[in-house]
Amino acid sequence: MAEEMALQHFDPEQPHAMWRSLRATRPVSPIDRPNESGRQTYLVTTRAGAKQVLLDPETFSSSINGEHTGRFMGPMILAMDGERHCSRRLLISHAFRTSQIARWERELIRPIITELCAEIAAAGRAELIEEVISRFPVQVICGMCAIPAVDSPRFLQWAKDIHRGMLDEATGRAAAGQMRAYLEPLVEQRRAAPGDDLISDIVHSTIDGERLDDEEIYGFLRLLLPAGSESTFRATSTALLAILSTPGLVDRVRSDRTLLAAVIEETLRWDVSNSMVSRVATRDAMVEGCPVSAGSALLVVTNSANRDEGEHSDPEIFDVDRTDRRHIAFGLGPHQCLGQPLARMEMHVGLDVILSELGNLRLNPAYPVPVVTGASFRSPQALHVLFEERVSN
Ligand code: HEM
């Protein structure tokens, strides 16, 4: 009864209240409408349920991730299981080695965010998400792939269209096709003459004589955009909102940048940008006392599991000083986010540079105080700010 009430009063912009109620009443709850493929779907809202599902990939397969976007994205590691996933992930993970991330930090991440801030510094006011933060990770990905910066707006648009493809397949398919047409000559060029960039790494990566085939290369490059840009810019926006709206926090971070690590982890725990991951049951199973039949879809709400009352005190509160900051924002198990060191680095450097380059940064009181909104993808929609042009800590 209580969970029926919770589902009925579901506010798609503010789902935390519903998730809290489901954690207390029915941690694995059926949704009364089937998903796009006609599958019975369950929401999994507790940490124990999330762990059970994500750590048992034989019973809970990732193949469901290929059912919709897979029709135009091509083969993606996100939708693979077992041996194939393991070997493909190994071939790709070499491109994200620690030395590369350190190089990207020096050569791309810091210069790109510094330049984006410099472009607005004299104005004294901005809508930071539109003008800076949303442009930042996509430019980093273009840089990683040695794609000219001037083409990054096209990649930003393709990333948005690929996302929309879940609801509007024609748009997603068109973006995927345009992206491939753009990338084909680059892939061929890097095949013939490898450079020090991610596309060359992916094209030439071999393990035991195996390499990615062409479809897998384009599938991965297409995944990189939505996986790497939208999630990171949204998480960075939420972290900045937390810094600017938590009393005293902006001053603490200004005088002690080491606090940024805690701000980032607490943001990821408190309200991560990607709220859920999908799985499909390969056989009948029992999750948190709820029978789930073979073929059912499960939406594991990591954003809810991170507020599990059994794990955290006052889980709804953003508290940078909490010690129970453990979270599963990057997932768990074999598909755990491949880009998490990069995401953390981008968030850290992004926030550091924004606070340095935009002096006395504060929310613009002429606008309503922003809040984090959204169901599957969460972040503030806009951050109107005021600042002074200066360089200091
Ligand atoms: C704050 C930012 C990010 C968040 C919250 C996030 C979250 C996630 C989550 C929850 C998964 C697991 C999906 C599943 O189990 O089905 C995942 C997978 C993945 N992420 Fe991220 N991600 C972020 C940033 C990035 C970045 C920057 C990149 C790369 C540029 C990236 C690349 C990937 C890839 C390739 C996978 C698939 C891994 C696999 O299937 O083995 N992510 N991410």
Tab-separated table of C-alpha atoms and ligand atoms in Angstrom:
chain	number	residue	atom	x	y	z
A	1	MET	CA	0.000	0.000	0.000
A	2	ALA	CA	2.673	2.461	1.036
A	3	GLU	CA	4.753	1.695	-2.046
A	4	GLU	CA	1.682	2.068	-4.279
A	5	MET	CA	1.200	5.532	-2.785
A	6	ALA	CA	4.875	6.266	-3.343
A	7	LEU	CA	4.737	5.191	-7.000
A	8	GLN	CA	1.495	7.085	-7.590
A	9	HIS	CA	2.919	10.300	-6.174
A	10	PHE	CA	6.150	9.963	-8.070
A	11	ASP	CA	7.526	13.353	-9.081
A	12	PRO	CA	9.867	12.651	-12.013
A	13	GLU	CA	11.909	15.748	-11.225
A	14	GLN	CA	12.284	14.870	-7.520
A	15	PRO	CA	12.308	11.076	-7.172
A	16	HIS	CA	14.315	10.909	-3.915
A	17	ALA	CA	11.139	10.988	-1.772
A	18	MET	CA	9.749	7.999	-3.656
A	19	TRP	CA	13.038	6.091	-3.478
A	20	ARG	CA	13.237	6.766	0.301
A	21	SER	CA	9.725	5.415	0.752
A	22	LEU	CA	10.479	2.318	-1.361
A	23	ARG	CA	13.670	1.584	0.588
A	24	ALA	CA	11.555	1.473	3.733
A	25	THR	CA	8.584	-0.450	2.349
A	26	ARG	CA	9.557	-2.500	-0.693
A	27	PRO	CA	13.234	-2.400	-1.732
A	28	VAL	CA	12.474	-4.301	-4.941
A	29	SER	CA	9.222	-3.007	-6.379
A	30	PRO	CA	7.476	-3.723	-9.664
A	31	ILE	CA	6.632	-0.804	-11.934
A	32	ASP	CA	3.108	-1.201	-13.230
A	33	ARG	CA	3.975	-0.393	-16.840
A	34	PRO	CA	6.346	-2.654	-18.797
A	35	ASN	CA	9.534	-1.208	-20.284
A	36	GLU	CA	9.940	-0.423	-24.033
A	37	SER	CA	10.518	-4.122	-24.805
A	38	GLY	CA	7.434	-5.177	-22.876
A	39	ARG	CA	9.449	-6.526	-19.941
A	40	GLN	CA	8.132	-6.457	-16.389
A	41	THR	CA	10.423	-3.963	-14.650
A	42	TYR	CA	11.534	-3.697	-11.001
A	43	LEU	CA	13.151	-0.796	-9.181
A	44	VAL	CA	15.926	-1.893	-6.809
A	45	THR	CA	16.484	0.867	-4.262
A	46	THR	CA	18.637	-0.487	-1.392
A	47	ARG	CA	22.370	-1.025	-1.214
A	48	ALA	CA	21.970	-4.736	-0.434
A	49	GLY	CA	19.709	-5.212	-3.457
A	50	ALA	CA	22.059	-3.225	-5.701
A	51	LYS	CA	25.028	-5.305	-4.537
A	52	GLN	CA	23.237	-8.579	-5.097
A	53	VAL	CA	22.245	-7.655	-8.649
A	54	LEU	CA	25.446	-5.967	-9.790
A	55	LEU	CA	27.770	-8.599	-8.328
A	56	ASP	CA	25.942	-11.511	-9.989
A	57	PRO	CA	26.320	-10.878	-13.730
A	58	GLU	CA	25.347	-14.451	-14.622
A	59	THR	CA	21.871	-14.029	-13.160
A	60	PHE	CA	21.568	-10.326	-14.022
A	61	SER	CA	22.830	-9.658	-17.526
A	62	SER	CA	23.886	-6.328	-19.045
A	63	SER	CA	22.581	-7.353	-22.480
A	64	ILE	CA	19.509	-5.172	-21.851
A	65	ASN	CA	21.726	-2.118	-22.448
A	66	GLY	CA	21.890	-3.144	-26.094
A	67	GLU	CA	18.143	-3.431	-26.575
A	68	HIS	CA	17.331	0.172	-27.467
A	69	THR	CA	20.351	2.331	-28.028
A	70	GLY	CA	22.169	-0.842	-29.113
A	71	ARG	CA	20.146	-0.741	-32.320
A	72	PHE	CA	22.143	2.273	-33.476
A	73	MET	CA	25.128	2.430	-31.120
A	74	GLY	CA	26.758	-0.790	-32.367
A	75	PRO	CA	28.426	-3.262	-30.021
A	76	MET	CA	29.165	-1.595	-26.650
A	77	ILE	CA	30.999	-3.094	-23.694
A	78	LEU	CA	28.171	-1.768	-21.517
A	79	ALA	CA	25.869	-4.374	-23.106
A	80	MET	CA	28.297	-7.328	-23.104
A	81	ASP	CA	28.565	-10.165	-20.615
A	82	GLY	CA	31.098	-12.780	-19.555
A	83	GLU	CA	34.242	-13.565	-21.529
A	84	ARG	CA	33.484	-11.204	-24.382
A	85	HIS	CA	32.974	-8.280	-21.999
A	86	CYS	CA	36.134	-9.146	-20.112
A	87	SER	CA	38.359	-9.320	-23.211
A	88	ARG	CA	36.872	-6.160	-24.804
A	89	ARG	CA	37.162	-4.212	-21.561
A	90	LEU	CA	40.812	-5.262	-21.224
A	91	LEU	CA	41.560	-4.049	-24.758
A	92	ILE	CA	39.995	-0.667	-23.969
A	93	SER	CA	41.237	-0.150	-20.418
A	94	HIS	CA	44.832	0.206	-21.596
A	95	ALA	CA	43.786	3.570	-23.086
A	96	PHE	CA	42.841	4.784	-19.570
A	97	ARG	CA	46.180	3.942	-17.928
A	98	THR	CA	47.350	6.164	-15.072
A	99	SER	CA	50.147	7.781	-17.073
A	100	GLN	CA	47.636	8.854	-19.761
A	101	ILE	CA	45.310	10.407	-17.201
A	102	ALA	CA	48.217	12.400	-15.741
A	103	ARG	CA	49.089	13.563	-19.257
A	104	TRP	CA	45.470	14.493	-20.035
A	105	GLU	CA	45.365	16.496	-16.814
A	106	ARG	CA	48.417	18.568	-17.842
A	107	GLU	CA	47.746	18.893	-21.541
A	108	LEU	CA	43.958	18.967	-21.773
A	109	ILE	CA	41.875	19.143	-18.603
A	110	ARG	CA	43.567	22.131	-16.938
A	111	PRO	CA	44.130	24.203	-20.129
A	112	ILE	CA	40.568	23.587	-21.405
A	113	ILE	CA	38.756	24.604	-18.214
A	114	THR	CA	41.128	27.571	-17.755
A	115	GLU	CA	40.363	28.785	-21.273
A	116	LEU	CA	36.600	28.337	-20.808
A	117	CYS	CA	36.740	30.411	-17.595
A	118	ALA	CA	38.916	33.069	-19.278
A	119	GLU	CA	36.255	33.503	-21.982
A	120	ILE	CA	33.686	34.644	-19.399
A	121	ALA	CA	35.933	36.152	-16.708
A	122	ALA	CA	35.404	39.793	-17.697
A	123	ALA	CA	31.607	39.512	-17.770
A	124	GLY	CA	31.219	39.204	-13.992
A	125	ARG	CA	28.128	37.056	-14.394
A	126	ALA	CA	27.278	33.852	-16.246
A	127	GLU	CA	25.082	30.816	-16.462
A	128	LEU	CA	27.969	28.496	-15.698
A	129	ILE	CA	26.479	25.200	-16.909
A	130	GLU	CA	25.702	26.476	-20.393
A	131	GLU	CA	28.775	28.652	-20.770
A	132	VAL	CA	31.478	26.556	-19.112
A	133	ILE	CA	30.708	23.246	-17.400
A	134	SER	CA	28.717	21.484	-20.160
A	135	ARG	CA	31.405	22.346	-22.718
A	136	PHE	CA	34.286	21.054	-20.668
A	137	PRO	CA	34.220	17.191	-20.668
A	138	VAL	CA	33.286	16.948	-24.343
A	139	GLN	CA	36.290	19.104	-25.249
A	140	VAL	CA	38.451	16.843	-23.079
A	141	ILE	CA	37.189	13.751	-24.931
A	142	CYS	CA	37.852	15.424	-28.294
A	143	GLY	CA	41.357	16.283	-27.073
A	144	MET	CA	41.939	12.701	-25.898
A	145	CYS	CA	41.018	11.542	-29.410
A	146	ALA	CA	43.084	14.312	-31.079
A	147	ILE	CA	39.951	15.698	-32.701
A	148	PRO	CA	40.172	19.444	-33.467
A	149	ALA	CA	38.578	21.552	-30.684
A	150	VAL	CA	36.561	23.475	-33.257
A	151	ASP	CA	34.569	20.286	-33.937
A	152	SER	CA	33.656	19.738	-30.262
A	153	PRO	CA	30.224	21.478	-30.573
A	154	ARG	CA	29.263	18.816	-33.146
A	155	PHE	CA	30.267	16.109	-30.668
A	156	LEU	CA	28.257	17.820	-27.923
A	157	GLN	CA	25.212	17.783	-30.202
A	158	TRP	CA	25.794	14.120	-31.171
A	159	ALA	CA	26.101	13.219	-27.460
A	160	LYS	CA	22.731	14.902	-26.767
A	161	ASP	CA	21.105	13.227	-29.800
A	162	ILE	CA	22.451	9.786	-28.878
A	163	HIS	CA	20.924	10.277	-25.434
A	164	ARG	CA	17.620	11.341	-26.962
A	165	GLY	CA	17.809	8.202	-29.093
A	166	MET	CA	16.370	6.225	-26.162
A	167	LEU	CA	13.084	8.070	-26.793
A	168	ASP	CA	13.542	9.082	-30.412
A	169	GLU	CA	15.361	6.363	-32.331
A	170	ALA	CA	15.557	8.288	-35.643
A	171	THR	CA	17.493	11.124	-33.982
A	172	GLY	CA	19.848	8.703	-32.221
A	173	ARG	CA	20.444	6.718	-35.389
A	174	ALA	CA	21.166	9.856	-37.435
A	175	ALA	CA	23.683	11.105	-34.835
A	176	ALA	CA	25.381	7.687	-34.665
A	177	GLY	CA	25.675	7.637	-38.488
A	178	GLN	CA	27.050	11.179	-38.699
A	179	MET	CA	29.542	10.435	-35.975
A	180	ARG	CA	30.785	7.354	-37.755
A	181	ALA	CA	31.111	9.240	-41.068
A	182	TYR	CA	33.193	11.863	-39.238
A	183	LEU	CA	35.357	9.300	-37.427
A	184	GLU	CA	36.002	6.851	-40.306
A	185	PRO	CA	38.811	8.808	-41.991
A	186	LEU	CA	40.408	9.471	-38.580
A	187	VAL	CA	40.305	5.793	-37.639
A	188	GLU	CA	41.873	4.835	-40.994
A	189	GLN	CA	44.517	7.516	-40.664
A	190	ARG	CA	45.462	6.396	-37.114
A	191	ARG	CA	45.499	2.778	-38.243
A	192	ALA	CA	48.090	3.643	-40.882
A	193	ALA	CA	50.072	6.108	-38.779
A	194	PRO	CA	49.390	5.787	-35.034
A	195	GLY	CA	49.710	8.878	-32.869
A	196	ASP	CA	49.682	9.396	-29.111
A	197	ASP	CA	45.889	9.547	-28.797
A	198	LEU	CA	42.980	7.404	-27.648
A	199	ILE	CA	41.791	6.400	-31.140
A	200	SER	CA	45.289	5.127	-32.028
A	201	ASP	CA	45.393	3.235	-28.706
A	202	ILE	CA	42.026	1.594	-29.323
A	203	VAL	CA	42.749	0.704	-32.944
A	204	HIS	CA	46.141	-0.868	-32.185
A	205	SER	CA	45.405	-2.458	-28.805
A	206	THR	CA	45.982	-6.240	-28.861
A	207	ILE	CA	45.813	-8.950	-26.208
A	208	ASP	CA	46.778	-12.511	-27.171
A	209	GLY	CA	46.581	-11.482	-30.817
A	210	GLU	CA	42.983	-10.245	-30.441
A	211	ARG	CA	41.916	-6.723	-31.295
A	212	LEU	CA	38.643	-4.800	-31.529
A	213	ASP	CA	36.907	-5.090	-34.895
A	214	ASP	CA	35.647	-1.985	-36.695
A	215	GLU	CA	32.102	-2.191	-35.347
A	216	GLU	CA	33.452	-2.490	-31.802
A	217	ILE	CA	35.752	0.492	-32.338
A	218	TYR	CA	32.868	2.722	-33.462
A	219	GLY	CA	30.600	1.278	-30.767
A	220	PHE	CA	33.162	2.224	-28.126
A	221	LEU	CA	33.807	5.705	-29.531
A	222	ARG	CA	30.053	6.360	-29.595
A	223	LEU	CA	29.671	5.174	-25.991
A	224	LEU	CA	32.537	7.379	-24.845
A	225	LEU	CA	30.616	10.550	-25.627
A	226	PRO	CA	27.454	10.070	-23.549
A	227	ALA	CA	29.312	8.024	-20.899
A	228	GLY	CA	32.119	10.507	-20.502
A	229	SER	CA	30.625	13.924	-21.115
A	230	GLU	CA	27.060	14.161	-19.788
A	231	SER	CA	27.705	12.265	-16.536
A	232	THR	CA	30.779	14.322	-15.719
A	233	PHE	CA	29.406	17.766	-16.494
A	234	ARG	CA	26.265	17.025	-14.505
A	235	ALA	CA	28.226	15.711	-11.507
A	236	THR	CA	30.537	18.743	-11.625
A	237	SER	CA	27.503	21.070	-11.700
A	238	THR	CA	25.961	19.372	-8.650
A	239	ALA	CA	29.275	19.569	-6.775
A	240	LEU	CA	29.572	23.277	-7.521
A	241	LEU	CA	26.006	23.891	-6.413
A	242	ALA	CA	26.771	22.050	-3.155
A	243	ILE	CA	29.869	24.209	-2.620
A	244	LEU	CA	28.005	27.454	-3.290
A	245	SER	CA	24.848	26.652	-1.351
A	246	THR	CA	26.178	24.887	1.770
A	247	PRO	CA	26.784	27.561	4.437
A	248	GLY	CA	30.510	28.283	4.875
A	249	LEU	CA	31.680	25.643	2.419
A	250	VAL	CA	32.918	27.905	-0.366
A	251	ASP	CA	35.218	29.723	2.099
A	252	ARG	CA	36.536	26.440	3.467
A	253	VAL	CA	37.275	25.124	-0.033
A	254	ARG	CA	38.857	28.446	-1.073
A	255	SER	CA	41.336	28.241	1.761
A	256	ASP	CA	41.882	24.466	1.633
A	257	ARG	CA	41.698	22.820	-1.760
A	258	THR	CA	42.344	19.374	-0.236
A	259	LEU	CA	38.658	19.505	0.797
A	260	LEU	CA	37.711	19.086	-2.865
A	261	ALA	CA	38.267	15.319	-2.703
A	262	ALA	CA	35.674	15.051	0.086
A	263	VAL	CA	33.285	17.401	-1.755
A	264	ILE	CA	33.491	15.205	-4.862
A	265	GLU	CA	32.948	11.897	-3.033
A	266	GLU	CA	30.073	13.345	-0.993
A	267	THR	CA	28.470	14.749	-4.164
A	268	LEU	CA	28.699	11.342	-5.834
A	269	ARG	CA	27.131	9.729	-2.758
A	270	TRP	CA	24.495	12.378	-2.139
A	271	ASP	CA	23.134	12.895	-5.657
A	272	VAL	CA	25.037	11.286	-8.503
A	273	SER	CA	24.341	12.391	-12.076
A	274	ASN	CA	23.447	8.914	-13.429
A	275	SER	CA	20.782	7.595	-11.093
A	276	MET	CA	20.433	4.020	-12.298
A	277	VAL	CA	21.837	1.099	-14.249
A	278	SER	CA	19.878	-1.641	-16.036
A	279	ARG	CA	20.049	-5.411	-15.947
A	280	VAL	CA	17.840	-8.294	-17.138
A	281	ALA	CA	17.261	-11.496	-15.162
A	282	THR	CA	18.534	-14.555	-17.054
A	283	ARG	CA	16.707	-16.908	-14.660
A	284	ASP	CA	14.161	-16.770	-11.866
A	285	ALA	CA	15.704	-15.128	-8.816
A	286	MET	CA	14.892	-13.709	-5.402
A	287	VAL	CA	16.154	-10.184	-4.632
A	288	GLU	CA	15.606	-8.741	-1.143
A	289	GLY	CA	12.720	-11.165	-0.617
A	290	CYS	CA	11.042	-10.302	-3.930
A	291	PRO	CA	10.652	-12.989	-6.625
A	292	VAL	CA	11.919	-11.760	-9.999
A	293	SER	CA	11.142	-13.986	-12.966
A	294	ALA	CA	13.512	-14.700	-15.866
A	295	GLY	CA	13.289	-11.987	-18.523
A	296	SER	CA	12.373	-9.198	-16.096
A	297	ALA	CA	14.221	-5.895	-16.271
A	298	LEU	CA	15.800	-4.390	-13.147
A	299	LEU	CA	16.592	-0.710	-12.697
A	300	VAL	CA	19.211	-0.592	-9.976
A	301	VAL	CA	18.928	2.880	-8.479
A	302	THR	CA	22.490	3.573	-7.363
A	303	ASN	CA	21.421	7.097	-6.387
A	304	SER	CA	18.985	5.565	-3.887
A	305	ALA	CA	21.393	2.866	-2.651
A	306	ASN	CA	23.821	5.677	-1.798
A	307	ARG	CA	21.248	7.060	0.650
A	308	ASP	CA	20.536	3.720	2.303
A	309	GLU	CA	19.659	4.428	5.952
A	310	GLY	CA	21.434	1.223	6.997
A	311	GLU	CA	24.717	2.577	5.598
A	312	HIS	CA	24.678	6.301	6.329
A	313	SER	CA	23.489	8.544	9.126
A	314	ASP	CA	21.235	11.364	7.862
A	315	PRO	CA	21.712	10.117	4.310
A	316	GLU	CA	19.613	12.901	2.741
A	317	ILE	CA	22.007	15.564	3.986
A	318	PHE	CA	25.040	16.715	2.026
A	319	ASP	CA	27.759	16.599	4.680
A	320	VAL	CA	31.307	17.062	3.493
A	321	ASP	CA	32.642	16.032	6.918
A	322	ARG	CA	30.871	12.692	7.122
A	323	THR	CA	33.064	9.613	7.437
A	324	ASP	CA	30.494	7.198	5.965
A	325	ARG	CA	30.969	8.455	2.433
A	326	ARG	CA	31.136	5.032	0.735
A	327	HIS	CA	29.072	4.959	-2.467
A	328	ILE	CA	28.376	2.980	-5.625
A	329	ALA	CA	27.954	5.968	-7.939
A	330	PHE	CA	30.291	4.311	-10.455
A	331	GLY	CA	28.500	0.975	-10.223
A	332	LEU	CA	29.848	-2.316	-8.889
A	333	GLY	CA	31.137	-5.544	-10.359
A	334	PRO	CA	32.540	-6.193	-13.829
A	335	HIS	CA	31.003	-3.094	-15.459
A	336	GLN	CA	32.148	-0.619	-12.822
A	337	CYS	CA	32.876	2.672	-14.586
A	338	LEU	CA	36.018	2.506	-16.682
A	339	GLY	CA	36.332	6.292	-16.687
A	340	GLN	CA	36.141	6.924	-12.934
A	341	PRO	CA	39.747	8.118	-12.433
A	342	LEU	CA	39.246	10.489	-15.352
A	343	ALA	CA	35.861	11.676	-14.024
A	344	ARG	CA	37.328	12.376	-10.571
A	345	MET	CA	40.277	14.210	-12.135
A	346	GLU	CA	37.995	16.351	-14.332
A	347	MET	CA	35.752	17.218	-11.395
A	348	HIS	CA	38.705	18.072	-9.158
A	349	VAL	CA	40.570	20.220	-11.669
A	350	GLY	CA	37.347	21.759	-12.986
A	351	LEU	CA	36.204	22.923	-9.540
A	352	ASP	CA	39.710	24.042	-8.579
A	353	VAL	CA	40.141	26.204	-11.675
A	354	ILE	CA	36.604	27.641	-11.582
A	355	LEU	CA	37.135	28.776	-7.976
A	356	SER	CA	40.542	30.259	-8.842
A	357	GLU	CA	39.659	32.041	-12.049
A	358	LEU	CA	36.237	33.380	-11.039
A	359	GLY	CA	36.936	35.367	-7.889
A	360	ASN	CA	34.378	35.600	-5.085
A	361	LEU	CA	32.133	33.198	-6.993
A	362	ARG	CA	28.567	33.166	-5.642
A	363	LEU	CA	25.034	32.333	-6.715
A	364	ASN	CA	23.275	35.237	-8.408
A	365	PRO	CA	20.459	36.278	-6.008
A	366	ALA	CA	18.406	37.573	-8.951
A	367	TYR	CA	17.548	33.950	-9.786
A	368	PRO	CA	15.769	31.279	-7.713
A	369	VAL	CA	18.207	29.098	-5.729
A	370	PRO	CA	18.993	26.192	-8.082
A	371	VAL	CA	18.114	22.643	-7.091
A	372	VAL	CA	19.181	19.257	-8.413
A	373	THR	CA	16.424	17.799	-10.606
A	374	GLY	CA	15.773	14.806	-12.886
A	375	ALA	CA	15.108	11.073	-12.628
A	376	SER	CA	17.657	9.093	-14.674
A	377	PHE	CA	20.041	12.023	-15.102
A	378	ARG	CA	20.264	14.502	-12.261
A	379	SER	CA	21.896	17.899	-11.887
A	380	PRO	CA	20.873	21.539	-11.530
A	381	GLN	CA	19.505	22.829	-14.841
A	382	ALA	CA	21.244	26.207	-14.548
A	383	LEU	CA	23.803	27.881	-12.286
A	384	HIS	CA	23.493	31.664	-12.518
A	385	VAL	CA	26.512	33.134	-10.756
A	386	LEU	CA	28.290	36.405	-10.058
A	387	PHE	CA	32.063	36.780	-9.735
A	388	GLU	CA	34.994	39.152	-10.039
A	389	GLU	CA	37.790	38.771	-12.509
A	390	ARG	CA	40.849	37.894	-10.498
A	391	VAL	CA	43.340	35.113	-9.920
A	392	SER	CA	43.850	33.937	-6.353
A	393	ASN	CA	43.270	30.813	-4.328
B	1	HEM	C1	30.746	11.384	-12.695
B	1	HEM	C2	30.888	10.806	-13.871
B	1	HEM	C3	30.512	9.387	-14.183
B	1	HEM	C4	29.581	8.568	-13.591
B	1	HEM	C5	28.659	8.882	-12.424
B	1	HEM	C6	29.648	7.282	-14.286
B	1	HEM	C7	28.877	6.185	-13.946
B	1	HEM	C8	29.005	4.944	-14.549
B	1	HEM	C9	28.298	3.752	-14.117
B	1	HEM	C10	27.292	3.666	-12.970
B	1	HEM	C11	28.703	2.726	-14.915
B	1	HEM	C12	28.264	1.261	-14.815
B	1	HEM	C13	27.143	0.946	-15.772
B	1	HEM	C14	26.607	-0.453	-15.586
B	1	HEM	O1	26.980	-1.158	-14.641
B	1	HEM	O2	25.754	-0.852	-16.398
B	1	HEM	C15	29.637	3.272	-15.881
B	1	HEM	C16	30.242	2.549	-16.891
B	1	HEM	C17	31.114	3.103	-17.826
B	1	HEM	N1	31.621	4.386	-17.825
B	1	HEM	FE1	31.189	5.842	-16.494
B	1	HEM	N2	30.591	7.370	-15.270
B	1	HEM	C18	31.154	8.622	-15.239
B	1	HEM	C19	32.166	9.101	-16.058
B	1	HEM	C20	32.762	8.403	-17.088
B	1	HEM	C21	33.825	8.903	-17.930
B	1	HEM	C22	34.505	10.263	-17.785
B	1	HEM	C23	34.097	7.928	-18.862
B	1	HEM	C24	35.098	7.915	-19.981
B	1	HEM	C25	35.529	8.954	-20.639
B	1	HEM	C26	33.217	6.807	-18.572
B	1	HEM	C27	33.186	5.635	-19.268
B	1	HEM	C28	32.468	4.523	-18.909
B	1	HEM	C29	32.502	3.267	-19.661
B	1	HEM	C30	33.304	2.995	-20.924
B	1	HEM	C31	31.648	2.380	-18.975
B	1	HEM	C32	31.321	0.942	-19.364
B	1	HEM	C33	32.177	-0.026	-18.568
B	1	HEM	C34	31.795	-1.471	-18.841
B	1	HEM	O3	30.707	-1.740	-19.343
B	1	HEM	O4	32.640	-2.349	-18.553
B	1	HEM	N3	32.423	7.126	-17.487
B	1	HEM	N4	29.827	4.616	-15.615
